């Protein structure tokens, strides 16, 4: 027979809040930021009759109360609260009393019991899994804590809670092998009416995605390589980890990122035919994105629909097609990021004729255009000539950002490292 539960909270306001949401709930308040001897004696006396569930505030005093009771009483259960959900409207206080009905109900679905089995996870294990000591560790800890419902953690509290629930090193490694952080929806064979083209698209949203917030959108090519090492054929960009880290570090809402997978026809699809662009496969690919993918995303997700908040980005051949699609559609894409762009694929003469045909001096607005290359790659030779031609034809030079990455190579690892700074430059973060 299951024991009845008694929920232990920090203050009287917390207890009142729980009673407002949950009918007939038994709540015990410790009435302060510490636990006195009388409370501990009471819990010791009732622990065989009741399941004791600790629901403390997600801050230092709350964690101190949790540890004190857990160490003294032993066989207790835990419910962990997200800091963001427990903040008041002015963002000045943290407490269960400030949580919404919906957040409380969802949080109370997940209860963790102390496990007497000693875990074999150590600080070294956390480091090897990049949960501490790495630039993306905070995002990875958030991803893991969301999976396990163990609340906000730093490196120290993560180790304590993993040991608390008895998670093994093998189980931890298995959890971490899923490299996607946040939410990823995959649509196979996405089709657009009246366009003979289909492709897998990957729609990523932050872990704290909210229906009450509108997000900028980044459209990227080579979608297999963006979010998950398991689907990548050349290395993962870690777009998801990077943005999650920026959300916490730079205090931003984040982005929606849409990855469009490539195919065996990648070279043809990503290569603009400067002379007869409207008959090339790349033209069909562009229409697939602008007339199919973009409207679909805007209809179903909370997007900021202005061009200024919409980016198209890619590297190598993906940089070339981003350059082409962005200049063809400045009303949709206010930002173009072309990394290590393969401008050498087409002749300089044909590319220049195409740019002249665009009549850049007549553009009402110019997209922010980011062009870069690494010092170790051939594409570095094309940044300056392309920049000069654009300015000659009337492109606003203040809208062009060029960058040469010292010792930068032509691979996913190099682009992954440049990605956060590119986003910061385009969005003034």
XYZ file of C-alpha atoms in Angstrom, residues 4 12 73 106 114 116 153 164-165 191 195 213 233 262 283 333 340:
17
model
C 0.269 9.203 1.833
C 4.026 29.739 4.573
C 15.961 11.842 7.366
C 3.485 19.991 -14.687
C 16.628 8.948 -3.093
C 20.580 3.856 -2.005
C 22.160 22.610 -11.608
C 21.131 10.981 -5.344
C 19.124 9.168 -8.037
C 6.629 19.052 -50.214
C 6.949 22.819 -57.011
C 7.406 35.040 -27.358
C 28.280 13.130 -42.371
C 21.028 18.315 -48.728
C 16.299 28.249 -58.710
C 16.053 37.709 -45.744
C 33.914 29.990 -46.686
